[in-house]
XYZ file of N, CA and C in Angstrom:
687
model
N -15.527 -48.022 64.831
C -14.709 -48.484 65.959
C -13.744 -47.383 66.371
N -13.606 -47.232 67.379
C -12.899 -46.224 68.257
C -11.529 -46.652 68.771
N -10.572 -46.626 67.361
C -9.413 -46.836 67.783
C -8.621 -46.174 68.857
N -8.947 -44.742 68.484
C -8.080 -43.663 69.975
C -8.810 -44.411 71.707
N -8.981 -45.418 71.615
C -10.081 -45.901 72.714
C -8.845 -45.479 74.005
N -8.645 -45.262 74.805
C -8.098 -45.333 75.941
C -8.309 -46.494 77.553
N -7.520 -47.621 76.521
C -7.507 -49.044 77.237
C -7.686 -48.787 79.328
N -8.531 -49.556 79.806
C -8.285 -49.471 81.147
C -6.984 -50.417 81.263
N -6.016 -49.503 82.369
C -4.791 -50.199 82.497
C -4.945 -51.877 83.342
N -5.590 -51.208 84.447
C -6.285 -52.432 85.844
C -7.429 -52.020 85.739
N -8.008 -53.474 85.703
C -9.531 -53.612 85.737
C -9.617 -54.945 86.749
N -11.125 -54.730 87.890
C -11.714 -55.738 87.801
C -13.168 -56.109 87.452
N -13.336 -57.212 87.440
C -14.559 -57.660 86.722
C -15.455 -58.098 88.149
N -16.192 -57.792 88.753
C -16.747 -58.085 89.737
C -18.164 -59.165 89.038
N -17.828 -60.208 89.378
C -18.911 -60.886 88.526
C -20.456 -61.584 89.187
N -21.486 -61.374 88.431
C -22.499 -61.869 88.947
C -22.504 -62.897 88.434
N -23.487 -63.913 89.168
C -23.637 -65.425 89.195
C -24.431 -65.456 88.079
N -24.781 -66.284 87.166
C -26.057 -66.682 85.922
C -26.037 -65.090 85.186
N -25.297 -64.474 85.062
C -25.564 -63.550 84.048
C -24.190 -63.111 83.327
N -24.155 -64.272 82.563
C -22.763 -64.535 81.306
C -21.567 -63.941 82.206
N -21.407 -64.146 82.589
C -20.528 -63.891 84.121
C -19.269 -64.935 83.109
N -19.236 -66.064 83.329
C -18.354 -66.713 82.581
C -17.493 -66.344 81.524
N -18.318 -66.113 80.720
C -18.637 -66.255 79.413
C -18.041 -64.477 79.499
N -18.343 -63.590 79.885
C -17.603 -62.547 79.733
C -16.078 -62.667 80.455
N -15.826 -63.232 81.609
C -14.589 -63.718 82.349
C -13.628 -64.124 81.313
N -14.083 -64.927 80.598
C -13.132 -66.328 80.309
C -12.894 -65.205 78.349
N -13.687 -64.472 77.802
C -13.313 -63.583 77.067
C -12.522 -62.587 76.995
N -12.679 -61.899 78.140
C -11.507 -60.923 78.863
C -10.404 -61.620 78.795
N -10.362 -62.352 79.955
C -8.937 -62.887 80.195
C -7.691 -63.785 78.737
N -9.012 -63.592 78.212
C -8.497 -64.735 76.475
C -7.748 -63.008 75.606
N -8.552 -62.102 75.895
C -7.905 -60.941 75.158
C -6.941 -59.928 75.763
N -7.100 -60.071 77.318
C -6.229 -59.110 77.658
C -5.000 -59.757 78.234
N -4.944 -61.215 78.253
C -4.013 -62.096 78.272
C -2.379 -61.640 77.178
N -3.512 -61.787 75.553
C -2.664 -61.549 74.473
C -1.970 -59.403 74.814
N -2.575 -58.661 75.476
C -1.821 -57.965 75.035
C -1.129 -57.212 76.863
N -0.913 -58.315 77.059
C 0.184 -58.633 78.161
C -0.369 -58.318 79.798
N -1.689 -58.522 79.973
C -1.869 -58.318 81.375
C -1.689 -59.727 82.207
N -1.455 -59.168 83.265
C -1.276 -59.996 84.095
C -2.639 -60.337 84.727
N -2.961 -62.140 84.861
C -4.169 -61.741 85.299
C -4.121 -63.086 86.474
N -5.580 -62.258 87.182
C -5.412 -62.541 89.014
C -7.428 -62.821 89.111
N -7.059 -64.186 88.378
C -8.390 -64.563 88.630
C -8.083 -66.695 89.305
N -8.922 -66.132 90.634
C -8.561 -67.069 91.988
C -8.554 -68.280 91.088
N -9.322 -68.912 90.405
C -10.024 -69.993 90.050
C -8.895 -70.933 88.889
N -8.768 -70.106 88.213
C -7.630 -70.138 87.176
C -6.076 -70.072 87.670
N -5.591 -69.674 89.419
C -4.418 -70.239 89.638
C -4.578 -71.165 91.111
N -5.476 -72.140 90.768
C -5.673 -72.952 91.565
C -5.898 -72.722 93.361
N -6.667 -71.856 93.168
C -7.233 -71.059 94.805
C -8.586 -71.976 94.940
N -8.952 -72.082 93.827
C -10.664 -72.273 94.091
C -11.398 -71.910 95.069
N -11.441 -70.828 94.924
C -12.401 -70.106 96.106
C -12.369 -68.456 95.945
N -12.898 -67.611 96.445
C -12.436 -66.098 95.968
C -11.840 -65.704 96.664
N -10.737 -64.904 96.333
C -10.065 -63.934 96.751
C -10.441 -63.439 98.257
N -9.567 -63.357 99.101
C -10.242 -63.208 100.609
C -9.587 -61.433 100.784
N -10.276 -60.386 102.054
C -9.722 -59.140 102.134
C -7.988 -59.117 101.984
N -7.810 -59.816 103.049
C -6.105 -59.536 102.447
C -5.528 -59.615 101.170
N -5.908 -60.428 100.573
C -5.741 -61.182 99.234
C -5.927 -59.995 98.415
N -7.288 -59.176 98.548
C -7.471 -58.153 97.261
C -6.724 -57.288 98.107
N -6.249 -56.910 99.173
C -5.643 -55.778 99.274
C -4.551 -56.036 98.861
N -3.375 -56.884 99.056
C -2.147 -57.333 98.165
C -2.591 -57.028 96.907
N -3.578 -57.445 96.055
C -3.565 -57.667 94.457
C -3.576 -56.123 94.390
N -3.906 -55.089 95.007
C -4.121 -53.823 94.525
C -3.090 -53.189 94.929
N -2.458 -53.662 95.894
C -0.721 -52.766 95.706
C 0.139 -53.423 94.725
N 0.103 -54.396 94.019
C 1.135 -54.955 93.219
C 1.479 -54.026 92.155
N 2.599 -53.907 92.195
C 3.290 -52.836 90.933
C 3.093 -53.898 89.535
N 2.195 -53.317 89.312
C 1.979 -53.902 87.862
C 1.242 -52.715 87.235
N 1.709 -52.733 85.965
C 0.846 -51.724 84.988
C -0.421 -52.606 84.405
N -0.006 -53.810 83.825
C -2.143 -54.193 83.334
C -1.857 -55.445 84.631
N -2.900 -55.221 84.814
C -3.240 -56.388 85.890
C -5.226 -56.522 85.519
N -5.612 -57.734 85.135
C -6.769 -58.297 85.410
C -7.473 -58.771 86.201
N -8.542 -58.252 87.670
C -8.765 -59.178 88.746
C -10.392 -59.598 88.423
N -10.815 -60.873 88.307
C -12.092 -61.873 88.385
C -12.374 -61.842 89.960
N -13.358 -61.352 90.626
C -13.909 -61.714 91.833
C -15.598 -61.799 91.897
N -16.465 -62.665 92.356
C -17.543 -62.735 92.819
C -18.352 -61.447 93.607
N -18.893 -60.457 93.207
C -19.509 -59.770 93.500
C -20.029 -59.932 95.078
N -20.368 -61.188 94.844
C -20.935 -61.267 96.990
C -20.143 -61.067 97.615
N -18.731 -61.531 97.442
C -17.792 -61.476 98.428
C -17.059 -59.947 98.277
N -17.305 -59.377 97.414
C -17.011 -57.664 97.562
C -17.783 -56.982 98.724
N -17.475 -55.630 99.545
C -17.870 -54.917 99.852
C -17.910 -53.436 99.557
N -18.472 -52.901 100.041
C -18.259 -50.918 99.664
C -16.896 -50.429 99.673
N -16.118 -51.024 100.914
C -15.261 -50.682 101.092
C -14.302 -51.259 100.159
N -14.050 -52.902 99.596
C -13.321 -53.069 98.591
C -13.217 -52.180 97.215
N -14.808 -51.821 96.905
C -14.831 -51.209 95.841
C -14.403 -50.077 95.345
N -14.791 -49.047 96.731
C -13.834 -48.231 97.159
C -12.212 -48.274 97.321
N -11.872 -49.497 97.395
C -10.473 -48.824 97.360
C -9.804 -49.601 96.348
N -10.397 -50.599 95.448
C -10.166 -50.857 94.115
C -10.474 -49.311 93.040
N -11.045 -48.973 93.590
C -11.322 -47.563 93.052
C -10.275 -46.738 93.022
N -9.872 -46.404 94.023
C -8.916 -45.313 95.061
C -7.383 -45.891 94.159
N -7.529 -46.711 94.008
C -5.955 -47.697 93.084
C -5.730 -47.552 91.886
N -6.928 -46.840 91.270
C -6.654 -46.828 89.907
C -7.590 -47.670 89.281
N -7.843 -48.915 89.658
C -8.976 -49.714 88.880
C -10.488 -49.399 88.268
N -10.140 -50.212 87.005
C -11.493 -49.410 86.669
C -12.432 -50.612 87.142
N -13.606 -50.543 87.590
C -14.330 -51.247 88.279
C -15.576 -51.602 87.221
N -16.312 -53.032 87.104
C -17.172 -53.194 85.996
C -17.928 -54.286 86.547
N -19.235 -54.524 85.793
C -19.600 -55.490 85.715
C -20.789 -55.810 84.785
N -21.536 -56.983 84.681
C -22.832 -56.986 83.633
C -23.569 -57.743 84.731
N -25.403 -57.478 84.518
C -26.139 -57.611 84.903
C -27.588 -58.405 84.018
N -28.429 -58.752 84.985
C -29.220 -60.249 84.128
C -30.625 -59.269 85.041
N -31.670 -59.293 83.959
C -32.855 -58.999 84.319
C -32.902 -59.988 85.844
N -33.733 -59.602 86.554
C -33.766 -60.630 88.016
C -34.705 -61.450 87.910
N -35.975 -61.466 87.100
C -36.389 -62.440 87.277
C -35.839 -63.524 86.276
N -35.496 -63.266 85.587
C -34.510 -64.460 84.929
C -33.128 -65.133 85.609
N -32.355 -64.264 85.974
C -31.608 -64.878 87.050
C -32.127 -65.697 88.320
N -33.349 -65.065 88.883
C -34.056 -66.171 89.870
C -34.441 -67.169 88.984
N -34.813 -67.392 88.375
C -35.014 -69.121 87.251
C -33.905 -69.341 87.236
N -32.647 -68.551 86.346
C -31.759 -69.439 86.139
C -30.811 -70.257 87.200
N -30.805 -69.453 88.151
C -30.527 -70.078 89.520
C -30.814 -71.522 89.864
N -32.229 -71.328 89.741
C -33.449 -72.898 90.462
C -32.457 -73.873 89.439
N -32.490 -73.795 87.715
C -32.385 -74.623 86.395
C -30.961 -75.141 87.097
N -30.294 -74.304 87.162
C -28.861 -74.404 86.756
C -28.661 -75.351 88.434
N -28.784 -75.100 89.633
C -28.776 -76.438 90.616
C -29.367 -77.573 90.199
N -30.424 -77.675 89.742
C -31.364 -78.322 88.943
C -30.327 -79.500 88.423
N -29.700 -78.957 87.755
C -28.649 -79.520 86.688
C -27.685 -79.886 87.591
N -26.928 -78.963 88.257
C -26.103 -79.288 88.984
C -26.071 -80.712 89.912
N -27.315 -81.234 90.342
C -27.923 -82.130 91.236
C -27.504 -83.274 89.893
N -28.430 -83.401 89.038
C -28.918 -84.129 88.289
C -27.022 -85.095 87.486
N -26.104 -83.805 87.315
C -25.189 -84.367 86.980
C -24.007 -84.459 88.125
N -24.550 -84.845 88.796
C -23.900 -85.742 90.401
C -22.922 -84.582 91.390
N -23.203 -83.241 90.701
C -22.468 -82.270 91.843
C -22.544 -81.887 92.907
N -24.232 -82.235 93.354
C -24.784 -81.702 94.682
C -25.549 -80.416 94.638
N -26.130 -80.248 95.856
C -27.382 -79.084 95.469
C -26.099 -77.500 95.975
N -26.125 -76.959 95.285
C -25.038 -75.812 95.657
C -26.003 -75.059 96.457
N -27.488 -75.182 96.844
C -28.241 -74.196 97.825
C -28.310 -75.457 98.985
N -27.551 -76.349 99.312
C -28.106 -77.563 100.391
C -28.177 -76.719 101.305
N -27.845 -75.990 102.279
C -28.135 -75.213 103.505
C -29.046 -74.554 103.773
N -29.977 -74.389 102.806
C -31.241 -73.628 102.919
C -32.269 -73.839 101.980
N -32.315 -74.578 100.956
C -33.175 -75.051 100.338
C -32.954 -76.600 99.354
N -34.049 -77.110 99.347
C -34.082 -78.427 99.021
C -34.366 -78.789 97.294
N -33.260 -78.355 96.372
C -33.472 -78.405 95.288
C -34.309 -79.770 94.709
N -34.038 -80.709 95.415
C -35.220 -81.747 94.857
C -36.349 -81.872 95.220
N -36.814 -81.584 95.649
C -38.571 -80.797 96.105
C -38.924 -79.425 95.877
N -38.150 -78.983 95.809
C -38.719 -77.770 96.055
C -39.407 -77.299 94.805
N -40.385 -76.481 94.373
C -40.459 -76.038 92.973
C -39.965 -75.039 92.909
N -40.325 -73.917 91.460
C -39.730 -73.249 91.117
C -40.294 -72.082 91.526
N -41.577 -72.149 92.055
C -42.405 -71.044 92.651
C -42.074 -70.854 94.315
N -41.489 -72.035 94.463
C -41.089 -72.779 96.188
C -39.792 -71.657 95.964
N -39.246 -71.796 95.105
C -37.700 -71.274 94.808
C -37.670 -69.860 94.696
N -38.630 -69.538 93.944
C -39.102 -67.508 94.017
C -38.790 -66.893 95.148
N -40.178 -67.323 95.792
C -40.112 -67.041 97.170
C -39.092 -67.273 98.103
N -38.339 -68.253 97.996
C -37.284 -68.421 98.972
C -36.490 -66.980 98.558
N -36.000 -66.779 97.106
C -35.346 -65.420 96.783
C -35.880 -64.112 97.260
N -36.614 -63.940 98.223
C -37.389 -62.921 98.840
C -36.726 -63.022 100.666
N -36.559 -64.094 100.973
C -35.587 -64.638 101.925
C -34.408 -64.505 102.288
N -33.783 -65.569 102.531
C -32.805 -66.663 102.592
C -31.732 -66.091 101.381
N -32.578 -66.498 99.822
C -32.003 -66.429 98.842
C -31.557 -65.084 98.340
N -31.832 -63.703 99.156
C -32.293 -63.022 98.321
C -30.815 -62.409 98.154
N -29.764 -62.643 98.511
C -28.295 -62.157 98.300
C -28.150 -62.352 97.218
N -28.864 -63.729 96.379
C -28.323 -64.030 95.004
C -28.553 -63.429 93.815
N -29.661 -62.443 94.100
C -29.928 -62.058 92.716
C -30.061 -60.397 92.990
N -30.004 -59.624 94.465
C -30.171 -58.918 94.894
C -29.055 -57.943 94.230
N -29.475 -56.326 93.956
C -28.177 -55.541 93.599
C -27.170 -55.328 95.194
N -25.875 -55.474 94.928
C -25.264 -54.704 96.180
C -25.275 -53.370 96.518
N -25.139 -52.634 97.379
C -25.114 -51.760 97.736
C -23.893 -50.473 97.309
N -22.654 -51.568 96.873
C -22.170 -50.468 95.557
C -22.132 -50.016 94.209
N -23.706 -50.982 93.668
C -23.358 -50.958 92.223
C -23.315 -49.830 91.975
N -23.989 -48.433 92.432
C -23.442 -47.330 91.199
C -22.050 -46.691 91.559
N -21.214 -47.383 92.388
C -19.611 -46.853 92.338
C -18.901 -47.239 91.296
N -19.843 -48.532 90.623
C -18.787 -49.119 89.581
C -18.828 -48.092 88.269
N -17.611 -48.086 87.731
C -17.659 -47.288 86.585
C -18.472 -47.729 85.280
N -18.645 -49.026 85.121
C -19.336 -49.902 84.303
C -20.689 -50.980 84.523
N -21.793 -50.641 84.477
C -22.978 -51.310 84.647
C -23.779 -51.563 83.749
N -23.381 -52.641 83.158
C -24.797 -52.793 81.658
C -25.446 -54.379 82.104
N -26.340 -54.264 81.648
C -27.060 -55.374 81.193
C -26.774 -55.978 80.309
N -26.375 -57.720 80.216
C -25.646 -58.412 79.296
C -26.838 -58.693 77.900
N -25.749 -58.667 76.778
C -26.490 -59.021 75.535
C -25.144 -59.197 74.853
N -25.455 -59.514 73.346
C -23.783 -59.956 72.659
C -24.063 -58.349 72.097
N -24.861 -57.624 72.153
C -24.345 -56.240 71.257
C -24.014 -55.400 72.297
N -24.663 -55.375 73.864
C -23.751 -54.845 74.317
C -22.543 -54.848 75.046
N -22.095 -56.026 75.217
C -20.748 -56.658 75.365
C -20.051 -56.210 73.928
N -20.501 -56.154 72.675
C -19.233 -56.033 72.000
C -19.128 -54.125 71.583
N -20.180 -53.399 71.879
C -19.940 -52.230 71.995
C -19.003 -51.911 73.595
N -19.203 -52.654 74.569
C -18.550 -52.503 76.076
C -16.794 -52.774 74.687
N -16.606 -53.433 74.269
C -14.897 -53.839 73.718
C -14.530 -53.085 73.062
N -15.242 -52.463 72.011
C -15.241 -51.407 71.587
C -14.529 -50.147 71.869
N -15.348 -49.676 72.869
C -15.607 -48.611 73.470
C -13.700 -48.655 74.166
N -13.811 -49.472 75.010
C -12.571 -49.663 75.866
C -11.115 -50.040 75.851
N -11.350 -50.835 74.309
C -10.421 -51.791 74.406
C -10.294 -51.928 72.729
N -11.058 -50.849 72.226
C -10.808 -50.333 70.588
C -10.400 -51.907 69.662
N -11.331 -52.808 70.097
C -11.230 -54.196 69.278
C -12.639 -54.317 68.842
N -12.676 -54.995 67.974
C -13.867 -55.883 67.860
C -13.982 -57.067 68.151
N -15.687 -57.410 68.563
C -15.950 -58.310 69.554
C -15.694 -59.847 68.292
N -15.270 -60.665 68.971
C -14.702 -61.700 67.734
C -14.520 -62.408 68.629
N -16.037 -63.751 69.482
C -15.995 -65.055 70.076
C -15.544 -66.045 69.646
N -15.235 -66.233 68.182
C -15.379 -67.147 67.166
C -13.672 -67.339 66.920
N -13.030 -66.114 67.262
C -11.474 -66.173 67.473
C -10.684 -66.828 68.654
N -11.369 -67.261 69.586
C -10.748 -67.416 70.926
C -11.111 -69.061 70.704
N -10.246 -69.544 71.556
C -10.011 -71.236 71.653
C -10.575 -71.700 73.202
N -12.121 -71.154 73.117
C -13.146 -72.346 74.062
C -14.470 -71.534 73.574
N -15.251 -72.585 73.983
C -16.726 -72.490 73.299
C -17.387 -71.990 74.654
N -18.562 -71.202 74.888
C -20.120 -70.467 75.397
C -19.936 -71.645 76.093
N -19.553 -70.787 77.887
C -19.663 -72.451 78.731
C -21.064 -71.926 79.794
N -21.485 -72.470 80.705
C -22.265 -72.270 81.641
C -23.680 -71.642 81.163
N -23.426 -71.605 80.148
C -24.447 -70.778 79.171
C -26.420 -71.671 79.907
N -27.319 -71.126 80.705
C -28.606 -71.713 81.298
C -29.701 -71.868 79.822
N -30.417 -73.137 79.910
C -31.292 -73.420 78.790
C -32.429 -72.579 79.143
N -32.631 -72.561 80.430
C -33.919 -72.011 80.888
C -34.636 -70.647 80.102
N -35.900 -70.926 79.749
C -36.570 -70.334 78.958
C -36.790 -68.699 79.913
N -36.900 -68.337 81.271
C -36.796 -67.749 81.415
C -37.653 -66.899 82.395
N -37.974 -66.163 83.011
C -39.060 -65.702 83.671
C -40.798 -65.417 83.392
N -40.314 -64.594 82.154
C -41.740 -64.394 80.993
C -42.690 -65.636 81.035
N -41.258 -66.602 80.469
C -41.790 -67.873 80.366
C -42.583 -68.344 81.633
N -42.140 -68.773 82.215
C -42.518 -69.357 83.717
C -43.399 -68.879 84.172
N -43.672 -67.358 84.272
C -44.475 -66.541 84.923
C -46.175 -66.818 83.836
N -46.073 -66.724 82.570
C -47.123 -66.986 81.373
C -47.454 -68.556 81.717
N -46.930 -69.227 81.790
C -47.308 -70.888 81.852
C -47.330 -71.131 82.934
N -47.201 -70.325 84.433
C -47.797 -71.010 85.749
C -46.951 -71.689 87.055
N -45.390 -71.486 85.910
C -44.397 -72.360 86.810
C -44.287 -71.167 87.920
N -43.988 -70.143 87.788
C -43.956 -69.011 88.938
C -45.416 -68.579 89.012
N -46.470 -68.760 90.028
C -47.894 -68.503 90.239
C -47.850 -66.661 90.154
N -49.537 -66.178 89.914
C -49.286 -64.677 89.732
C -48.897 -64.329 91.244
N -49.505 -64.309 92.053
C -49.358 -64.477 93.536
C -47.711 -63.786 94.258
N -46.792 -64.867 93.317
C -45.400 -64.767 94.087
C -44.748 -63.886 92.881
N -45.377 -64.104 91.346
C -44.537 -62.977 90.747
C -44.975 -61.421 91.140
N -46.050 -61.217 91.370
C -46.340 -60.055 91.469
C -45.733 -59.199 93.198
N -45.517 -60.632 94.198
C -44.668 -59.769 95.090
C -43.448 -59.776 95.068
N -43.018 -60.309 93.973
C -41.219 -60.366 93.856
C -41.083 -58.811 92.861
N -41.808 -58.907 91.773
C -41.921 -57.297 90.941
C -42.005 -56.398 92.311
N -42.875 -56.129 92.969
C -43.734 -55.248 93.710
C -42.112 -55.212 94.725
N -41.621 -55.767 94.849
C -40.262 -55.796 96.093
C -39.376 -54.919 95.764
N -38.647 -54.491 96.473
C -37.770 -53.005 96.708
C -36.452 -53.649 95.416
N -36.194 -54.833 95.576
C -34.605 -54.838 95.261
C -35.017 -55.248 93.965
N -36.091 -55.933 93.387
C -36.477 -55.877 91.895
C -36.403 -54.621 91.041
N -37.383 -53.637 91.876
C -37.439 -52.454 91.440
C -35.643 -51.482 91.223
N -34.904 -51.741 92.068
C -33.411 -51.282 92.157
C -32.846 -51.793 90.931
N -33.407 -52.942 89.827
C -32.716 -52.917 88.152
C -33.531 -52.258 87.645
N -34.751 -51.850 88.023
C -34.656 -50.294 86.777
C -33.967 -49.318 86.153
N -34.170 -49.107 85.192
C -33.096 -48.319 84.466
C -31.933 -48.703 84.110
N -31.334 -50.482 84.336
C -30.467 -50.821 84.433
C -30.703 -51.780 83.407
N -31.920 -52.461 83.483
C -32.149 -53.452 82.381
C -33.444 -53.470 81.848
N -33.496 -54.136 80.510
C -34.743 -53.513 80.188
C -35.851 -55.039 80.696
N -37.072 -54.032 81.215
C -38.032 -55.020 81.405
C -39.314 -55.356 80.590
C-alpha cells in the first residue's frame, strides 16, 4: 500500500448508470466524508435530479479545499469536463462491459415496473412487451445514449472497468487506504441479478442476428481496451 499516495483534493465522480455506479458513490462519499470533504452530491441534499450547468459551474468556484461532486455522466458535456478539469478536479469514473450493461438496463426496469415504480424507459420503449432482444436493438437507437461511451471519456483522468480488485487498487493508489466495504454502515445497493450478456447471448435471449450487429457497431467497439471482453 502506497502510503506517500497523493490524495485528490476535488474530485468528481461522473457516474455511469448499471455499472456499480452506486455502490462506488455511496463508498466514496462514506470515506471521504470521514476525512473532511465536503460533499456535493444532488441526490443526497435533496435536489433529486442532477446538477444543472449553472449549478456545476457554482460547485467549481466554491473555495473549498476537498470538495466531492456525484454527477450522471449523460448530463455532462466536453465542455463541463473541461472545465472541471481547468479547476483543479480530478475527473473519474468506472465502466461496465456494454453488453452487460444493455441487459442490465432491460432487468433492472424489469424490476423497476414489477415493484410499482414505473417503466423509467416509458417514452420510448415498452418494458412490458418488449423482450430483451426487442431491448438490444432499441440500444442501437433511441437507447443508445445509455450505454454509449461519451465523447469525453479519454479527458477523464481515471477510466477503469469496475471489479472489487480494481476499485480497491483505484483506493489504494489515491487515497493510500485499503479497500474495507465491510467497515462502512450500508450494504451493496442497486447491485443487478442479471446473469449477463454471455449469458443471454449463449441461451438465445439476445438472438445471434442482433448480438452480432451490436459487437460489429462503432460505439461497442469504442470499450476496447477499456474492458476486458
Amino acid at each position: 500500500l502506497n502510503r506517500s499516495a497523493r490524495m485528490p483534493r476535488k474530485i468528481i465522480f461522473c457516474h455511469f448508470g448499471k455499472s456499480a455506479g452506486v455502490w462506488v458513490n455511496e463508498y466514496l462519499k462514506a470515506m471521504l466524508r470521514r476525512r473532511g470533504y465536503v460533499i456535493r452530491d444532488p441526490y443526497e441534499l435533496g435536489v433529486d435530479r442532477e446538477w444543472v450547468g449553472l449549478e456545476l459551474s457554482q460547485i467549481r468556484r466554491l473555495k473549498l479545499d476537498l470538495v466531492y461532486v456525484a454527477q450522471d455522466r449523460i448530463t455532462l458535456t466536453l465542455i463541463d469536463v473541461a472545465a472541471f478539469r481547468a479547476a483543479g478536479f480530478f475527473t473519474m469514473t468506472f465502466l461496465h462491459h456494454p453488453g452487460d450493461l444493455i441487459c442490465s438496463l432491460y432487468f433492472h426496469a424489469k424490476q423497476e415496473v414489477d415493484e410499482g415504480r414505473g417503466n423509467p424507459f416509458a417514452g420510448h420503449f415498452d418494458i412490458t412487451t418488449g423482450s430483451l432482444d426487442d431491448w438490444a436493438r432499441h440500444c442501437l437507437g433511441p437507447a443508445r445514449r445509455l450505454w454509449a461511451l461519451p465523447i469525453w471519456i479519454d479527458e477523464l483522468h481515471h477510466v477503469e472497468e469496475y471489479c472489487e480488485a480494481n476499485f480497491a487498487s483505484f483506493i489504494a493508489k489515491h487515497f493510500a487506504q485499503d479497500y474495507d466495504p465491510t467497515a462502512l454502515p450500508f450494504e451493496r445497493r442497486n447491485k443487478s441479478a442479471d446473469k449477463g450478456w454471455r449469458h443471454h447471448v449463449t441461451t438465445g435471449g439476445i438472438s445471434a442476428a442482433t448480438a452480432n450487429e451490436i459487437t460489429g457497431d462503432l460505439d461497442f467497439r469504442r470499450y476496447q481496451g477499456r474492458v476486458k471482453f
